[in-house]
Short mmCIF file of C-alpha atoms in Angstrom, two decimals:
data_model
loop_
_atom_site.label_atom_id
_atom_site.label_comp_id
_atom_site.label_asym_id
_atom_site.label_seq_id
_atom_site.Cartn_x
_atom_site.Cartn_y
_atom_site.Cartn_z
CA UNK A 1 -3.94 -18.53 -15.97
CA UNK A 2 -3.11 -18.44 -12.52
CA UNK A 3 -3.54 -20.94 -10.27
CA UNK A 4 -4.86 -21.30 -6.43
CA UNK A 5 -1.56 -20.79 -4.91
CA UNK A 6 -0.81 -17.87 -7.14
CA UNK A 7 -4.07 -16.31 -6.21
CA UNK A 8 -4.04 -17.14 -1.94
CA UNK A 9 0.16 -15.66 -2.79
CA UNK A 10 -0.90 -12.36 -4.55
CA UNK A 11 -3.93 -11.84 -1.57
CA UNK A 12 -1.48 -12.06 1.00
CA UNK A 13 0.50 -9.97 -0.46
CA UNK A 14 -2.17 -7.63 -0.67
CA UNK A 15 -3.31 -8.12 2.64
CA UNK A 16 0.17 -6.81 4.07
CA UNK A 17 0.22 -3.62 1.57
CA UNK A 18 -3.23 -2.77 3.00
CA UNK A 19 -2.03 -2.86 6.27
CA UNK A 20 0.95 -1.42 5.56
CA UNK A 21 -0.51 1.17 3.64
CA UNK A 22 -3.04 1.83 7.02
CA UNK A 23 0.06 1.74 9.52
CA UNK A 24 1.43 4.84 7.54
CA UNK A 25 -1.32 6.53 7.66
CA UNK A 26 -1.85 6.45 11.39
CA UNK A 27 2.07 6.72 11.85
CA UNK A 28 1.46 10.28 9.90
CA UNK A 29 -1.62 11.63 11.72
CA UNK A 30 0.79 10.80 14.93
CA UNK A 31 3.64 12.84 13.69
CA UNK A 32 1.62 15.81 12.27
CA UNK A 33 -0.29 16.13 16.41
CA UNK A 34 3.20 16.25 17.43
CA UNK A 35 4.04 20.06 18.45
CA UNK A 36 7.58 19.34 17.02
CA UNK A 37 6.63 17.67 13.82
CA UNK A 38 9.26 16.80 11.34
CA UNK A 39 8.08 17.99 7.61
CA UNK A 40 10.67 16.38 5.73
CA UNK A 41 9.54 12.97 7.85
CA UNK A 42 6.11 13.53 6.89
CA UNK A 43 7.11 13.68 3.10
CA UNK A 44 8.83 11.04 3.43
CA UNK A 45 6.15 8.83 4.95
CA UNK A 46 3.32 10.16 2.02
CA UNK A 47 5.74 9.22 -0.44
CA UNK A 48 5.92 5.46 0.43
CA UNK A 49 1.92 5.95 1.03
CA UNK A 50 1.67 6.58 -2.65
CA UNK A 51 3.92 3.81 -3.58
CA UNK A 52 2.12 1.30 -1.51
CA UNK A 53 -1.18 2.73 -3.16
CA UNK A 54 0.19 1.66 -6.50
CA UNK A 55 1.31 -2.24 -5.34
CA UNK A 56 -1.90 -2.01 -4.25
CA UNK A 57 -3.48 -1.76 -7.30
CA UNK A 58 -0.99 -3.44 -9.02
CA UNK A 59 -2.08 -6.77 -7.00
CA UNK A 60 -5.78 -5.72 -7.47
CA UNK A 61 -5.41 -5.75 -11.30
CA UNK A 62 -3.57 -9.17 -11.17
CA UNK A 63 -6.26 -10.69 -9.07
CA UNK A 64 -8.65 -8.95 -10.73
CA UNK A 65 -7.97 -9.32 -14.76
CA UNK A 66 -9.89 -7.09 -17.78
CA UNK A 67 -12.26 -8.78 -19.59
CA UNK A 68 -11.83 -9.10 -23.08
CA UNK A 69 -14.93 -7.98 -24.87
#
């Protein structure tokens, strides 16, 4: 079972993925305006997008536990 501080911990950290997840995706709309945009940047950047979309739901499903039927 988790307790309080486990929970307020794992929301946090959820909080900052979010974010995170949000600056990337504004940092790549910026670079693909850009007249000289750098492709292999852009990859780059969609690839850690993903990753942070899986923490993400990682933390969710922590939070958030199945319910045993």
């Amino acid at each position: 079972m988790m307790d309080g501080k486990d929970k307020s911990e794992l929301q946090a950290r959820l909080q900052a993925l979010v974010q995170e997840h949000r600056d990337l995706d504004a940092a790549i709309d910026a670079l693909i305006t850009q007249a000289s945009c750098d492709l292999l940047q852009v990859q780059r950047l969609k690839k850690r997008k993903l990753k942070l979309k899986d923490e993400i739901a990682a933390v969710q499903d922590m939070l958030i536990p199945d319910i045993i039927a």
